[in-house]
Short mmCIF file of N, CA and C in Angstrom, two decimals:
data_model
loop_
_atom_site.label_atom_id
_atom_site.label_comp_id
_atom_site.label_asym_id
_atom_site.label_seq_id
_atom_site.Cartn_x
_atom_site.Cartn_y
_atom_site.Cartn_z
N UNK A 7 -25.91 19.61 216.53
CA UNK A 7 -26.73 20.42 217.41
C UNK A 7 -27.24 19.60 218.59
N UNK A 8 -27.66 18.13 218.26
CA UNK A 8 -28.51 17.56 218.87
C UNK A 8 -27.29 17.35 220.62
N UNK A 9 -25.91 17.32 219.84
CA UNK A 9 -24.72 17.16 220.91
C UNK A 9 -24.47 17.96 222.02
N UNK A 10 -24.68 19.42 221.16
CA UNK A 10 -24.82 20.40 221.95
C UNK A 10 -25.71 20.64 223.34
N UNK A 11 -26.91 20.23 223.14
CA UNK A 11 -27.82 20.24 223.62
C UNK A 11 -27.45 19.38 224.72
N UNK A 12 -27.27 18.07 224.92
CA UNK A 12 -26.77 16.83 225.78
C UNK A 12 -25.86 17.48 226.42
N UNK A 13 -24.73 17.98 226.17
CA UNK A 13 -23.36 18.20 226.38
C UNK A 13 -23.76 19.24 227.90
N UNK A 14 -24.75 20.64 227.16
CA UNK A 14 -25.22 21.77 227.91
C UNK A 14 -26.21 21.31 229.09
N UNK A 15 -27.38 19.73 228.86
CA UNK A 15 -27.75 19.26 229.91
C UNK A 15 -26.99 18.78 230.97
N UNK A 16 -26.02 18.15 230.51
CA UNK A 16 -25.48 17.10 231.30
C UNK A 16 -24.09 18.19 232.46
N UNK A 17 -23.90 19.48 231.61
CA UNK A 17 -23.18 19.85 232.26
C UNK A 17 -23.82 20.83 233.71
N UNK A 18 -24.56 20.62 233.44
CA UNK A 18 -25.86 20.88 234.60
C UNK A 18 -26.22 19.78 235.87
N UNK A 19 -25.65 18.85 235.24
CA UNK A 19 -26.37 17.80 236.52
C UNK A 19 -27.34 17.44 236.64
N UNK A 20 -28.10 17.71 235.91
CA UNK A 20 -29.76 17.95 235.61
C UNK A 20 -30.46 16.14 235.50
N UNK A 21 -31.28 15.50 236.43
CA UNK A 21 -31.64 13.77 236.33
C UNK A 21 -33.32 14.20 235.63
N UNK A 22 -33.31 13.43 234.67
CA UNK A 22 -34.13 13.53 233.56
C UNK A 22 -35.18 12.11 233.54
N UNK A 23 -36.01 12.07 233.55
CA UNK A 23 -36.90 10.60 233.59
C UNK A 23 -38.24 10.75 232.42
N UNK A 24 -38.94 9.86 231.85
CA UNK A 24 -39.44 9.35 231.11
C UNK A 24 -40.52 9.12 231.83
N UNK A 25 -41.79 9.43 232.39
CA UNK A 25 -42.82 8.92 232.92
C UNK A 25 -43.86 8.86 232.46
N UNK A 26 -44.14 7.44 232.24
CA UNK A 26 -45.92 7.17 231.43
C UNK A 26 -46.85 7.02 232.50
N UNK A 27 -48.16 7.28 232.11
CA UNK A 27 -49.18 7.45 232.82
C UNK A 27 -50.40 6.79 232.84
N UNK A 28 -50.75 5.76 233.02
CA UNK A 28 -52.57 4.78 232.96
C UNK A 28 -53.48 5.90 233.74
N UNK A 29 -54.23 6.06 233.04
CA UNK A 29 -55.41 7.49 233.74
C UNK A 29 -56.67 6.55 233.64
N UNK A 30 -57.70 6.72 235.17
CA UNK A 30 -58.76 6.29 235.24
C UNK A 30 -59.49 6.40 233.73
N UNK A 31 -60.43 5.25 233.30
CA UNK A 31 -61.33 6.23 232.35
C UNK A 31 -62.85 6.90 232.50
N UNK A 32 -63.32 7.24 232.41
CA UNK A 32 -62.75 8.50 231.35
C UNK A 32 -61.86 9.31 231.58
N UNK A 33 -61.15 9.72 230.77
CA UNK A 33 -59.98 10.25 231.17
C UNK A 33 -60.88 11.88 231.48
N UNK A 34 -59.98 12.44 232.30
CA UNK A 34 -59.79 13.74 232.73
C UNK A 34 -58.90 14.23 232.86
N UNK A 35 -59.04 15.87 232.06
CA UNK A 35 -58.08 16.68 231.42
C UNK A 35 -57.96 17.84 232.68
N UNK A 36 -58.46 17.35 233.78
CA UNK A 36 -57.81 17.94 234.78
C UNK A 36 -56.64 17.55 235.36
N UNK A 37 -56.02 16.19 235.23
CA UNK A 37 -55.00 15.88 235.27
C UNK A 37 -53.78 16.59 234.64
N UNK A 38 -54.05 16.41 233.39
CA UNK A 38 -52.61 17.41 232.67
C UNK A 38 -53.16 19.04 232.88
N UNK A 39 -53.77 19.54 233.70
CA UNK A 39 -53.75 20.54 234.41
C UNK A 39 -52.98 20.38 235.49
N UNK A 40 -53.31 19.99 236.40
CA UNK A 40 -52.33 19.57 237.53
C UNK A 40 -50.43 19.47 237.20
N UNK A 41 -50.71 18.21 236.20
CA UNK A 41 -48.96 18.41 235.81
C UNK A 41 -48.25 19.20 235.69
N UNK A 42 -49.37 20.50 234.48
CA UNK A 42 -48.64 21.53 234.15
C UNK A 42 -48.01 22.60 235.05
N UNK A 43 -49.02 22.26 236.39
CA UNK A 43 -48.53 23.01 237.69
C UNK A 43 -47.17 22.95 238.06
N UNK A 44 -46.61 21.70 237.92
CA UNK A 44 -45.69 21.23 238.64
C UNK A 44 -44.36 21.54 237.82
N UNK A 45 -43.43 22.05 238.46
CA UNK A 45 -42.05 23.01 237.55
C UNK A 45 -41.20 21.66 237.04
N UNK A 46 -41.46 20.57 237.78
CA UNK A 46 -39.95 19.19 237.12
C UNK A 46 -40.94 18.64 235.74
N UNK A 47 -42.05 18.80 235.49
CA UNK A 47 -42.56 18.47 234.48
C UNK A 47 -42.92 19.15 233.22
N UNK A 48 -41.53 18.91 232.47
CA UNK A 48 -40.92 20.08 231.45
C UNK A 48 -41.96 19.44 230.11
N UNK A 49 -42.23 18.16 229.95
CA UNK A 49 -43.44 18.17 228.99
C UNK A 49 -44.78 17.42 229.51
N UNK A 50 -45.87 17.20 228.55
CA UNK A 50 -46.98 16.45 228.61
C UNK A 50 -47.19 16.08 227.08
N UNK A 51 -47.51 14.82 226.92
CA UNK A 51 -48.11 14.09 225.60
C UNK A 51 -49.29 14.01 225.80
N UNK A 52 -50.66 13.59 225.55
CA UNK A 52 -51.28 12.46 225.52
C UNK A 52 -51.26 11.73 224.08
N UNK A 53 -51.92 10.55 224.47
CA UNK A 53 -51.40 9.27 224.24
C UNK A 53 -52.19 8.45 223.48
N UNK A 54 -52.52 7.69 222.50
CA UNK A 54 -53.27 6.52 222.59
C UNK A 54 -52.25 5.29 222.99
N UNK A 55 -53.11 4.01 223.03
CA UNK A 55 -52.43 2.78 223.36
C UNK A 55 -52.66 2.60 224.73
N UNK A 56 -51.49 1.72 224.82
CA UNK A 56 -51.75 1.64 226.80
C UNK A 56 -51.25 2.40 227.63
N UNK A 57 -50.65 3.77 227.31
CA UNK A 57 -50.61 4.38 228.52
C UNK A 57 -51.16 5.82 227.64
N UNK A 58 -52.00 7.01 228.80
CA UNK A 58 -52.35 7.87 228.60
C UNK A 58 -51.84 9.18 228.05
N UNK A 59 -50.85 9.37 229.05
CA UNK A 59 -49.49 10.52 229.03
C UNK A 59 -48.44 9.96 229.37
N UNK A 60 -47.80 10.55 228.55
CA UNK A 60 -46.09 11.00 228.53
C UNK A 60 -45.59 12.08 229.00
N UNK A 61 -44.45 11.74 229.95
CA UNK A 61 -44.27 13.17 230.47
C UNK A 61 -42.08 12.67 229.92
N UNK A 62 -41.84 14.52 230.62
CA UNK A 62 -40.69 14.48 230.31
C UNK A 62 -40.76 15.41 231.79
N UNK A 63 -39.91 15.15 232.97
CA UNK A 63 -39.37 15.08 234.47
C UNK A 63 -38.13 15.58 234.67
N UNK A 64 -37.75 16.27 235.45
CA UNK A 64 -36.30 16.82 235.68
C UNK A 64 -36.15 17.29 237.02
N UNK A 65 -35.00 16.79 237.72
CA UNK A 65 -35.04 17.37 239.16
C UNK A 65 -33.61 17.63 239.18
N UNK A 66 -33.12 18.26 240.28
CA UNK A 66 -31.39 17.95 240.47
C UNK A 66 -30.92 16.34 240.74
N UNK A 67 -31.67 15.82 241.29
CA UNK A 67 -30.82 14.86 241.74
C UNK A 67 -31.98 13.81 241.40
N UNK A 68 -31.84 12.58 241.25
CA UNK A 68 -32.64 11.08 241.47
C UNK A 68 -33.43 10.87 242.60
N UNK A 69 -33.16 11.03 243.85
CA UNK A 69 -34.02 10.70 245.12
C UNK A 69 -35.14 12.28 244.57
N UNK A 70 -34.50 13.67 244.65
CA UNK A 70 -35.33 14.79 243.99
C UNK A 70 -36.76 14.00 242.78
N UNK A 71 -36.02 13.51 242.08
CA UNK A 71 -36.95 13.40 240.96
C UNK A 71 -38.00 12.44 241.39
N UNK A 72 -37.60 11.26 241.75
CA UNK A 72 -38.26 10.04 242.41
C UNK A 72 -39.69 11.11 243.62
N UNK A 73 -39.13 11.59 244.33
CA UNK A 73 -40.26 12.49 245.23
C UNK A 73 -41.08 12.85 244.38
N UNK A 74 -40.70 13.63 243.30
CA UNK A 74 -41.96 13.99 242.80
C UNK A 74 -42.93 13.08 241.89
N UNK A 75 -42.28 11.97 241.28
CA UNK A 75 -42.85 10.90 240.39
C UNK A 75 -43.96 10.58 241.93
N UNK A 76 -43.38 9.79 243.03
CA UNK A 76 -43.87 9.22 243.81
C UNK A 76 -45.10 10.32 244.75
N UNK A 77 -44.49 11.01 244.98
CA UNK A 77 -45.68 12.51 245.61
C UNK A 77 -46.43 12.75 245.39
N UNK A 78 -45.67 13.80 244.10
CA UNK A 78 -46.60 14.83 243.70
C UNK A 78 -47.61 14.74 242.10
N UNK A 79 -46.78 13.89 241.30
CA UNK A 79 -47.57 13.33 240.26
C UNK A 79 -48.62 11.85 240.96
N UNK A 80 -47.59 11.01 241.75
CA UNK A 80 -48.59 9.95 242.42
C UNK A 80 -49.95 9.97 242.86
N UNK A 81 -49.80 11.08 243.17
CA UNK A 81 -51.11 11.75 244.18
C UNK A 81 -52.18 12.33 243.43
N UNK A 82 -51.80 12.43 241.80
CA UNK A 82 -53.14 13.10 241.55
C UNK A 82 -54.02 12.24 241.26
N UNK A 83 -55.20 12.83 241.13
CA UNK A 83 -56.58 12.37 241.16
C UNK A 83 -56.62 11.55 240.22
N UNK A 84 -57.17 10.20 239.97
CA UNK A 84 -57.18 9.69 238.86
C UNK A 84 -55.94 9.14 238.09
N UNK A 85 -54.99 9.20 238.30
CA UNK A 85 -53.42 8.62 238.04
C UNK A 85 -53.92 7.18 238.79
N UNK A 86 -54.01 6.15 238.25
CA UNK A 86 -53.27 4.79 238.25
C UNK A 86 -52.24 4.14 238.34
N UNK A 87 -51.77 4.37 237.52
CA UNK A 87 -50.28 3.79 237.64
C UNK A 87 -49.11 4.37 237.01
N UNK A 88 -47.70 4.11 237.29
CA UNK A 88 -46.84 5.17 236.86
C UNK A 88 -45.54 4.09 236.60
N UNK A 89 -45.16 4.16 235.56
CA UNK A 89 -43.43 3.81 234.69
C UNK A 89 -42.51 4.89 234.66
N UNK A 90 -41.82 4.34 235.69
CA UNK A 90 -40.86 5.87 235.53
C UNK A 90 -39.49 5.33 234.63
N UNK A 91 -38.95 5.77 233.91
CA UNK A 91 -37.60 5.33 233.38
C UNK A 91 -36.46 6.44 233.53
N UNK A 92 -35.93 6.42 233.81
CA UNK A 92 -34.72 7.85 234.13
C UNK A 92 -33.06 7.63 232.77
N UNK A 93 -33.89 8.87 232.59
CA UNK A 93 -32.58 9.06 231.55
C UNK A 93 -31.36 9.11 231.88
N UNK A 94 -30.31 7.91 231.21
CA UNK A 94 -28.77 7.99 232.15
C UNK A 94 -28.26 8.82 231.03
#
């Protein structure tokens, strides 16, 4: 099943990334409000340890996805710092 699934992404074209999140503290849960806004950000975790949230990212293309890591998640309030890893 799990093949299926890959097989049906990939035949999409679809660039997929891994992005963790350091959130000011105290944290604020207006942040993963904001995320949820945003359509390339298909999940949200939070987190203990050293990073806050986990996200799961999807754009058509890499420079696509990168804009929004760098933009539109960059930009919110209270976001610190950002690890992006892109799923090959």
């Amino acid at each position: 099943m799990h093949n299926l699934i890959d097989a049906y992404v990939r035949s999409y074209n679809v660039t997929s990334a891994i992005v963790l999140l350091n959130c000011r503290f105290p944290f604020d849960a207006r942040i993963i409000d904001e995320l949820n806004k945003l359509s390339a950000v298909t999940y949200v975790y939070r987190t203990s340890g050293i990073y806050d949230l986990i996200l799961k990212v999807t754009a058509n293309t890499e420079n696509e996805l990168h804009k929004t890591v760098g933009t539109e998640i960059g930009t919110i309030r209270n976001v610190d710092s950002i690890l992006t890893m892109v799923i090959a």
